[in-house]
XYZ file of C-alpha atoms in Angstrom:
601
model
C -108.293 34.098 40.031
C -110.092 30.621 39.783
C -111.178 28.549 42.753
C -109.202 25.112 41.258
C -106.306 27.794 41.935
C -106.626 28.567 45.205
C -105.499 26.119 48.417
C -106.088 26.716 51.748
C -103.883 24.787 54.291
C -103.459 25.134 57.895
C -100.001 24.331 60.084
C -100.216 22.096 63.158
C -98.012 21.207 65.656
C -96.944 20.401 68.938
C -95.300 23.644 70.992
C -91.512 24.176 69.328
C -91.881 21.556 66.607
C -91.180 24.011 64.017
C -94.669 25.493 62.610
C -93.652 28.942 62.416
C -90.037 28.187 61.436
C -91.228 26.417 58.717
C -93.263 29.100 57.384
C -90.329 31.536 57.730
C -88.407 29.420 55.364
C -91.108 29.259 53.172
C -91.375 32.848 52.777
C -87.972 33.384 51.992
C -87.698 31.289 49.391
C -90.777 31.959 47.735
C -91.125 35.563 47.818
C -89.077 38.126 46.586
C -85.881 39.266 48.447
C -87.111 43.042 48.429
C -90.270 41.523 50.431
C -88.208 39.158 52.565
C -85.929 41.599 53.670
C -88.676 43.320 55.562
C -89.313 40.467 57.555
C -88.478 39.616 61.253
C -86.991 36.118 61.864
C -90.506 33.874 63.312
C -92.182 36.742 61.240
C -95.516 35.022 61.871
C -95.059 35.576 65.834
C -96.234 39.345 65.685
C -97.447 39.793 69.552
C -94.894 40.907 72.007
C -96.145 38.171 74.514
C -95.403 35.646 71.377
C -92.116 36.961 70.891
C -90.585 36.758 74.261
C -91.802 33.394 74.728
C -91.172 31.917 71.682
C -94.811 30.274 71.042
C -97.793 31.286 69.076
C -100.653 32.090 70.917
C -102.669 33.919 67.985
C -104.189 31.975 64.830
C -102.243 34.278 61.874
C -102.884 34.251 57.983
C -100.266 34.688 55.223
C -100.718 34.046 51.114
C -98.058 32.650 48.754
C -98.343 33.315 45.228
C -96.445 30.176 43.678
C -96.846 29.296 39.920
C -100.457 30.878 39.206
C -101.615 29.353 42.575
C -102.421 31.056 45.541
C -101.532 29.058 48.860
C -103.564 30.522 51.936
C -101.449 29.254 54.737
C -102.689 29.844 58.364
C -100.398 29.183 61.479
C -102.031 28.265 64.381
C -101.390 27.988 68.216
C -99.389 24.716 69.638
C -100.540 24.776 72.855
C -103.859 23.182 73.752
C -104.559 26.144 75.888
C -105.142 28.106 73.014
C -107.295 25.344 71.654
C -110.068 28.209 71.098
C -108.019 29.699 68.347
C -107.359 26.443 66.820
C -110.770 25.436 66.258
C -112.109 28.478 65.024
C -108.972 28.901 62.145
C -109.783 25.269 61.257
C -112.985 26.186 59.658
C -111.293 28.104 56.841
C -109.071 25.297 55.641
C -109.453 22.483 53.267
C -106.076 20.201 54.606
C -103.562 20.315 57.426
C -99.993 20.524 57.344
C -99.136 18.363 60.643
C -95.402 18.989 61.571
C -93.707 16.376 63.908
C -90.268 16.838 65.518
C -88.291 13.893 64.159
C -86.717 13.036 67.867
C -89.802 13.671 69.942
C -92.354 12.536 67.830
C -96.338 13.060 68.550
C -96.852 14.736 72.066
C -99.781 15.736 73.711
C -100.528 18.943 71.631
C -100.482 17.041 68.448
C -102.987 14.773 69.651
C -104.942 17.755 70.556
C -104.833 19.735 67.431
C -104.836 16.650 65.059
C -107.786 15.689 66.620
C -109.726 18.521 65.992
C -108.273 18.255 62.362
C -109.469 14.418 62.048
C -113.118 15.204 63.269
C -113.890 18.240 60.780
C -112.671 15.987 57.677
C -109.649 17.661 56.479
C -107.114 16.482 54.636
C -103.523 15.795 56.279
C -99.738 16.274 55.053
C -97.125 14.868 57.426
C -93.977 16.897 57.461
C -91.636 15.154 60.026
C -89.007 18.056 60.863
C -85.833 18.558 62.342
C -84.062 15.519 60.673
C -80.850 16.527 61.236
C -81.387 17.035 64.928
C -79.071 14.585 67.299
C -80.801 11.524 68.013
C -83.508 11.693 65.082
C -85.432 8.571 64.330
C -87.788 9.704 61.253
C -88.683 5.998 60.657
C -89.857 5.593 64.480
C -91.973 9.103 64.692
C -93.935 8.041 61.248
C -94.776 4.589 62.839
C -95.919 6.648 65.872
C -97.806 9.605 63.688
C -99.691 5.767 62.102
C -100.638 4.464 65.593
C -102.093 8.188 66.582
C -104.019 8.479 63.392
C -105.656 5.180 64.342
C -105.982 6.147 67.724
C -108.060 8.773 66.495
C -110.534 6.961 64.134
C -108.990 8.367 61.253
C -110.815 7.333 57.911
C -109.405 5.543 55.059
C -108.320 8.251 53.012
C -106.564 10.424 56.025
C -104.607 7.483 56.561
C -103.191 7.615 53.302
C -101.365 10.912 54.018
C -98.201 12.025 52.050
C -95.141 12.454 53.761
C -92.220 14.689 53.463
C -89.152 15.014 55.581
C -87.066 18.486 56.061
C -85.153 20.872 58.516
C -87.224 23.978 58.953
C -84.350 25.306 60.561
C -81.843 24.814 57.660
C -84.325 25.478 55.144
C -84.732 22.197 53.063
C -87.009 19.022 52.520
C -86.766 15.674 51.280
C -88.770 13.080 49.509
C -87.377 10.427 51.551
C -85.276 10.402 55.092
C -81.507 9.754 53.109
C -82.447 11.083 49.790
C -81.354 14.521 48.561
C -82.004 17.891 50.166
C -84.645 20.093 48.272
C -86.001 23.695 48.444
C -89.203 24.850 49.962
C -90.833 24.856 46.969
C -90.852 20.952 46.873
C -93.465 21.166 49.678
C -95.463 23.537 47.705
C -95.540 21.770 44.955
C -96.872 18.670 47.073
C -99.702 20.929 48.534
C -100.719 22.209 44.500
C -100.514 18.020 43.401
C -102.237 16.643 46.719
C -104.237 19.178 48.392
C -107.805 19.515 46.835
C -108.681 23.035 45.905
C -111.426 24.620 48.256
C -115.205 23.740 47.712
C -117.682 26.871 46.597
C -120.024 28.064 43.816
C -119.481 31.425 42.500
C -123.093 31.588 41.226
C -124.714 30.616 44.934
C -125.591 33.927 47.117
C -122.671 35.089 49.212
C -121.592 32.834 52.311
C -118.842 33.760 54.557
C -118.201 32.507 58.244
C -115.978 34.602 60.422
C -113.538 32.823 62.330
C -111.338 35.643 63.932
C -111.635 39.131 64.470
C -109.250 42.076 65.014
C -108.892 45.548 66.012
C -107.766 48.587 63.767
C -107.299 52.136 65.110
C -108.687 53.301 61.989
C -111.242 51.075 60.792
C -112.443 49.346 63.911
C -113.158 45.563 64.134
C -111.762 43.674 61.326
C -113.297 40.588 60.507
C -111.356 37.650 58.754
C -112.988 34.313 57.301
C -113.534 32.020 54.001
C -116.007 32.939 51.404
C -117.416 29.337 50.650
C -119.911 30.552 48.344
C -120.410 33.651 45.862
C -118.020 36.922 46.113
C -118.347 40.091 48.188
C -117.245 44.030 46.751
C -116.278 47.096 48.415
C -119.476 49.210 49.715
C -122.029 46.111 49.191
C -124.748 46.374 51.788
C -124.812 42.889 53.611
C -125.934 40.952 56.493
C -124.921 39.372 59.631
C -126.769 36.644 61.142
C -125.389 34.858 64.723
C -128.520 32.702 66.180
C -131.376 35.007 66.591
C -129.415 38.307 66.096
C -129.072 40.450 63.019
C -126.627 42.977 61.929
C -126.570 45.325 58.718
C -123.672 47.048 57.391
C -121.893 48.144 54.384
C -118.562 46.839 53.389
C -116.027 49.826 54.222
C -112.854 48.205 53.449
C -112.071 44.831 52.050
C -108.656 43.116 52.324
C -106.662 40.259 50.845
C -103.476 38.773 51.688
C -100.150 38.881 49.797
C -97.249 37.246 51.823
C -97.884 38.813 55.719
C -99.220 41.998 54.181
C -102.895 42.816 53.948
C -103.661 44.427 50.853
C -106.849 46.547 49.489
C -109.113 44.686 46.892
C -111.911 45.703 45.452
C -113.769 42.285 45.100
C -113.042 38.508 46.139
C -114.697 35.357 44.957
C -115.571 31.966 46.368
C -112.706 29.809 48.081
C -110.260 32.918 49.427
C -109.625 33.942 53.042
C -110.558 38.036 53.166
C -110.670 40.396 56.025
C -113.158 43.241 56.078
C -114.889 45.627 58.110
C -118.272 47.923 58.389
C -119.275 47.512 61.877
C -118.285 47.052 65.179
C -121.244 44.300 65.913
C -119.131 41.204 64.251
C -118.860 38.284 66.418
C -116.959 35.014 65.498
C -118.834 32.535 63.893
C -121.318 35.064 62.719
C -122.368 34.302 58.959
C -122.349 37.101 56.149
C -124.424 37.185 53.370
C -126.718 39.575 50.864
C -129.466 41.208 52.923
C -132.674 39.143 53.266
C -130.774 35.992 51.468
C -128.464 34.851 54.452
C -128.365 30.841 55.054
C -126.867 30.571 58.463
C -123.723 28.099 58.946
C -123.236 26.168 61.808
C -121.748 27.980 64.619
C -118.280 27.071 65.449
C -118.459 24.609 68.683
C -115.493 25.666 70.853
C -114.597 23.161 74.025
C -115.645 24.405 77.540
C -113.243 26.141 79.756
C -111.665 23.821 82.173
C -110.168 26.311 84.930
C -111.970 29.609 86.395
C -110.376 32.279 88.364
C -111.435 35.528 90.111
C -110.592 38.986 88.623
C -111.429 42.020 90.991
C -110.608 45.509 91.385
C -107.319 46.095 92.990
C -107.597 47.364 96.808
C -104.420 47.204 98.039
C -102.559 50.162 99.908
C -100.536 50.404 97.087
C -103.820 50.853 94.044
C -103.743 53.221 91.746
C -100.059 54.245 91.944
C -98.866 52.565 89.058
C -101.994 51.875 86.591
C -104.165 53.840 84.165
C -107.393 51.655 84.207
C -108.533 50.609 87.988
C -112.134 50.400 88.238
C -114.659 47.643 87.630
C -116.079 49.280 84.747
C -112.622 49.263 83.000
C -112.064 45.854 83.847
C -115.738 44.545 82.909
C -115.261 46.720 79.401
C -111.829 44.881 78.817
C -113.509 41.701 79.188
C -116.226 42.305 77.381
C -114.054 43.190 74.339
C -111.868 40.206 75.102
C -114.615 37.623 74.687
C -115.731 38.960 71.313
C -112.964 37.303 69.604
C -111.218 34.965 72.546
C -114.166 32.585 72.008
C -113.117 29.884 74.454
C -113.033 32.635 77.234
C -116.008 32.849 79.486
C -116.464 35.871 81.877
C -119.487 35.573 84.357
C -120.633 38.435 86.911
C -120.789 37.467 90.645
C -122.428 38.592 93.739
C -120.314 41.687 93.866
C -119.655 44.543 91.189
C -115.862 44.528 92.175
C -115.669 40.997 90.804
C -115.749 38.747 87.521
C -115.588 35.046 87.420
C -113.371 34.486 84.074
C -113.197 31.055 82.900
C -110.594 29.500 80.092
C -108.713 26.206 79.025
C -105.753 26.476 81.346
C -103.563 28.954 83.594
C -101.268 29.883 80.605
C -104.904 30.884 78.561
C -105.405 33.103 81.452
C -102.488 34.043 82.357
C -101.700 35.512 78.827
C -105.085 37.958 79.398
C -103.662 39.179 82.538
C -100.209 39.920 80.993
C -101.889 41.714 77.660
C -104.102 43.650 80.669
C -101.414 44.767 82.159
C -99.127 46.007 79.686
C -102.283 48.327 78.533
C -102.047 49.788 81.939
C -104.672 47.710 83.906
C -104.869 47.355 87.651
C -106.254 44.444 88.957
C -106.220 41.257 91.671
C -106.413 37.654 90.806
C -107.588 34.503 93.147
C -106.441 31.183 92.976
C -106.979 29.356 90.047
C -110.036 26.597 90.221
C -111.171 23.641 88.597
C -114.494 23.812 86.808
C -116.673 20.787 88.143
C -119.574 19.573 86.176
C -122.481 17.283 87.268
C -122.503 13.965 84.700
C -124.969 11.545 84.917
C -126.313 12.721 88.605
C -122.033 12.365 89.717
C -119.601 14.975 89.713
C -116.602 15.036 87.461
C -113.645 17.101 87.167
C -111.143 17.904 84.184
C -108.337 15.628 83.716
C -105.068 15.833 81.627
C -103.081 13.955 79.675
C -99.097 14.944 80.702
C -96.106 14.060 78.882
C -92.678 14.403 80.925
C -89.425 14.572 79.988
C -86.747 14.444 83.078
C -82.925 13.270 83.960
C -83.175 10.091 85.091
C -81.723 10.867 88.652
C -84.857 13.212 89.440
C -87.115 11.016 88.023
C -88.221 9.647 91.578
C -88.751 12.951 92.667
C -90.975 13.324 89.822
C -93.534 9.930 90.233
C -93.403 10.218 94.236
C -94.931 14.006 93.920
C -97.385 13.248 91.244
C -98.816 9.973 92.519
C -99.367 11.674 95.557
C -101.717 14.123 93.337
C -103.686 11.112 91.758
C -101.442 10.946 88.919
C -102.000 7.621 87.042
C -98.587 6.701 84.848
C -99.729 5.377 81.237
C -96.305 5.075 79.970
C -92.524 5.066 80.739
C -89.272 4.620 78.780
C -85.806 5.450 78.528
C -84.477 7.938 75.694
C -80.545 8.812 75.130
C -79.089 11.046 77.196
C -80.013 9.424 80.163
C -83.713 10.996 79.772
C -86.651 9.245 81.379
C -90.005 9.951 79.296
C -93.449 9.652 81.305
C -96.742 9.948 80.151
C -99.532 10.400 82.645
C -103.193 11.150 83.366
C -103.803 13.340 86.160
C -106.455 15.435 87.455
C -106.169 19.106 86.439
C -106.479 19.848 90.035
C -103.170 18.048 90.348
C -101.116 20.415 88.278
C -102.279 23.719 90.021
C -99.017 24.488 91.530
C -97.114 21.724 90.810
C -95.016 23.596 87.888
C -92.776 25.591 89.927
C -92.184 22.529 92.176
C -91.701 20.428 89.225
C -88.857 22.740 88.101
C -86.931 22.617 91.791
C -87.002 18.653 91.720
C -85.783 18.392 87.958
C -83.143 21.385 88.802
C -84.432 23.136 85.773
C -83.995 20.090 83.248
C -87.304 18.706 83.142
C -89.836 19.747 80.386
C -93.580 19.194 80.983
C -96.846 19.145 78.729
C -100.282 18.895 79.201
C -103.790 18.661 77.495
C -107.122 18.442 78.194
C -107.980 14.708 77.958
C -111.691 14.350 79.329
C -113.657 14.613 82.498
C -113.518 11.857 85.120
C -114.723 11.427 88.824
C -113.822 13.819 91.515
C -110.955 12.056 93.384
C -109.975 13.546 97.266
C -108.570 16.458 98.542
C -104.969 17.419 97.015
C -102.422 19.172 99.429
C -101.402 22.712 98.402
C -98.090 23.889 98.465
C -95.626 22.789 101.507
C -94.133 25.526 102.363
C -95.853 28.874 104.432
C -95.701 32.601 103.671
C -93.346 35.151 105.350
C -96.021 38.166 105.798
C -95.133 41.928 106.581
C -96.322 42.917 109.627
C -95.982 46.616 108.463
C -95.927 49.223 105.694
C -92.961 50.980 104.544
C -89.669 50.152 102.664
C -87.349 47.307 103.581
C -84.480 47.614 105.344
C -80.975 45.436 104.327
C -80.728 45.349 108.289
C -83.978 43.493 108.735
C -83.722 41.216 105.870
C -80.424 39.993 106.643
C -81.519 39.106 110.078
C -84.537 37.238 108.648
C -82.662 35.520 105.906
C -82.430 32.171 107.701
C -86.370 32.285 108.185
C -86.742 31.542 104.646
C -86.537 32.814 100.940
C -87.478 36.154 100.237
C -89.123 37.948 97.175
C -88.175 41.266 98.151
C -84.353 43.258 98.835
C -83.511 46.515 100.803
C -85.840 49.828 99.771
C -88.533 47.504 97.972
C -91.944 49.317 99.379
C -94.087 46.909 101.315
C -97.532 47.057 103.238
C -99.337 45.202 106.042
C -100.411 41.814 104.759
C -98.422 41.711 101.669
C -96.249 38.206 101.405
C -92.832 39.174 101.385
C -91.288 35.541 101.064
C -91.653 31.676 101.758
C -90.908 29.714 105.024
C -89.707 26.175 104.742
C -92.275 24.830 107.494
C -95.981 24.896 106.568
C -96.841 28.038 108.867
C -97.394 31.632 108.246
C -94.548 33.763 109.788
C -95.694 37.302 110.917
C -92.394 39.574 110.344
C -91.177 43.049 110.143
C -89.124 44.019 106.910
C -89.163 47.500 107.696
C -87.146 47.747 111.291
C -83.982 49.323 111.077
C -80.768 49.251 113.438
C -81.125 51.397 116.374
C -78.075 53.579 116.729
C -76.300 54.893 119.950
C -73.567 57.501 120.516
C -71.283 54.461 121.791
C -70.774 51.553 119.616
C -68.089 49.588 119.127
C -66.623 49.325 115.138
C -65.757 45.998 115.791
C -69.033 44.416 116.451
C -70.986 45.013 113.023
C -71.237 42.448 110.754
C -71.204 43.029 106.796
C -74.594 43.158 105.865
C -75.269 40.708 103.104
C -78.499 40.040 101.396
C -79.168 36.614 99.091
C -80.744 37.412 95.448
C -84.489 37.749 96.099
C -86.451 34.922 94.298
C -88.129 36.562 91.671
C -92.226 36.313 91.496
C -93.278 36.571 87.644
C -96.751 36.326 86.815
C -97.113 32.729 86.297
C -94.786 32.011 89.590
C -97.421 34.303 91.546
C -100.723 32.207 90.266
C -98.971 28.941 90.917
C -97.840 30.039 94.604
C -100.631 31.351 96.169
C -103.505 29.465 98.328
C -107.190 30.065 99.079
C -106.081 33.077 101.479
C -104.287 34.953 98.969
C -104.213 37.051 96.262
C -101.907 38.226 93.354
C -101.776 41.817 93.127
C -100.902 42.701 89.022
C -100.263 46.064 88.090
C -98.248 47.315 84.931
C -95.147 47.645 86.986
C -95.354 44.765 89.766
C -96.545 41.506 90.814
C -97.556 41.050 94.359
C -98.476 38.493 96.303
C -100.736 39.431 99.393
C -103.000 37.877 102.110
C -106.632 38.721 101.234
C -107.056 39.679 104.904
C -104.591 42.265 105.129
C -104.322 42.997 109.021
C -103.004 40.058 111.634
C -105.358 40.733 114.078
C -108.346 40.367 111.634
C -107.113 37.032 110.111
C -106.594 35.576 113.437
C -110.274 36.798 114.149
C -111.384 35.239 111.191
C -109.348 31.782 111.861
C -111.632 31.599 115.039
C-alpha cells in the first residue's frame, strides 16, 4: 500500500466522553459481520482493570481497511494520570479526532490531551458526541472548543478544524447538528478527505521510533512504532540507538494490524504503524535503523511526575500468607520491568534495600500499578503519597491542579468550604440544568490528597470531580489531613461479634466477626481526631449461672469496605497500607502501642 493511501490518527478525549464506544461503532459498521462477532463491548479496553473501571489506561492500536485506504487508529487514555501514554503514542500519528461531550463540553483532561496534540503540530478533527443526550447544546460546546483552541495558541491551520456531530452509542453521525443521520463511514470519509497522509520517504534508510512496548510470553518484548522512512523486513539485521546505548538484533517477527488483531507480515513501508520483536533490550523512544546508518530521532519528552510513594516489603504479622512474590528483589524486578514501558514512572532506591521511592503522575497512576502487582501475586506496603516539591529560581514550588467539580446545589456550600481550607482558588462557577453547580478550582495537589473520600461523603455520592496537572506554584502552608482518628487493634486473633457490638458506638469499623487482625492494625475510624486502641478479639465471659433475659441480640452494622484507593486516601504519615492478592489492610508503622507512645515522647 502506498504512503498516500495511509492515514494515522489518534482519538483523544476527556474520561467518559465516548472515545472507545466510537471505535466500537466504527468497527461494527465497517468490518465484516464475522469479524465483529468476535469483539466484546468496548473492545479496545482489553485490560481487566479497564473493563472494571470503564476507563482507558493503555493506548492501543487498531487498523481499518476502507475504500482502498488503510486507517490506523490509536485509542488513548482520557485521564491525565496516564499522560505518559498519550505523549508517546501521539508521535505515531499525523492527526487527532477530538471527542467532546455535547452536554459537558471541554473538561480538564480535554485541555490536557489537546495541549499535547497542539504542541506537536497535529491536525485536529472535532467530533461533538452524545448529541442525543438530554440538555446537550452542540453550538455552545463548539464555541467553548474554539475558545480552548485559542487559549492553547493553536495555529491558523489548526483553528480551521472540521466538525462532525453524532452519537457513538446509537451509531450515527451528522454533518450538521440537525441534519440527517449518517453511518460511521461518513466520519471515515472525512478522515480520508481532510487528514493529510503521513510524511516519509521509502527510498531513505529505515527509521522507526519505538512508542510503546508490550510483552508476549512466546516472543518476548514487542515494540510498536511508526515507520518514518524506509522499509523493514523479517530477518533483517538492525540496530537500535537510545542516547549512548546501542543494541544489535535480528527482526524475528514483524506484525501489522487488521482490525484489533496483530497479523504476521513479511515487510512494511514508510508511513505504516507496525510491531516487531528481536530483543528484550528495546526502550520507549529508541530509534531503529539499518546497522551503522541509524539517524537517531529526538527522544520522546514526558512530563515529570508530581506524586511519590514508598513501596516497601511487607513486614506485618500476616506477611507471606497470601502472596507469591514477597522479597525486595521481587518488587525491584517488577518495578524495573514496569519502567521499560511506563515512561512516566520513576523508581529510585532508598537508604534501605527494603523500600523504593516510586513517582508518578497522580494517585490513580500509582494505584493502577499496585492493583496490577497484587493481581500478579505480589505483597507490599505503601506509604502515604507525597507531592514532589521543586526549587525553581531559588523558590520552593509545588504542583497545582485544575479541578472541575459538578455537585448538586445543596452540597455546594460544604464543598466550597473544604476546598477553601485546602488553599483552593475558585476560577469559575455556573449553574447548570438539573440544579447542578459546576465549579473550576486551581488547588495545590497536596490539597487533593485524601479529599476525594470526603468529597463523596459531602455530596452523598452524587458529585463528580475531575483534576489535571496545571503548573508549579509557590508552596502554601500546612494542609490538615483527615479529621477522624484511627481505631487500632490492641491484640491479634479473630474478631468477635460480641466485642465489635460493644465498640460500635466508638466509630465506623472496617472489620466484622471472624476477620483476622493483629496488634497495630487499623480496624476502624473514630469520629474524633484521636487514635483509639481497642480489643476486638475479646469474647463474652460465660458462667454456669446466667439469666436468659439479660442477653442482647448482637446486630453488627455493615463494615466500611476499604479498597486500595480509599485506603491510600485514608492513611496518615504514621500509617501504611498493606496490599496482598486477597486483602487491603491499614496498619500503624509502629505496631506496638507501647512503642508508639515511646516514639511520641
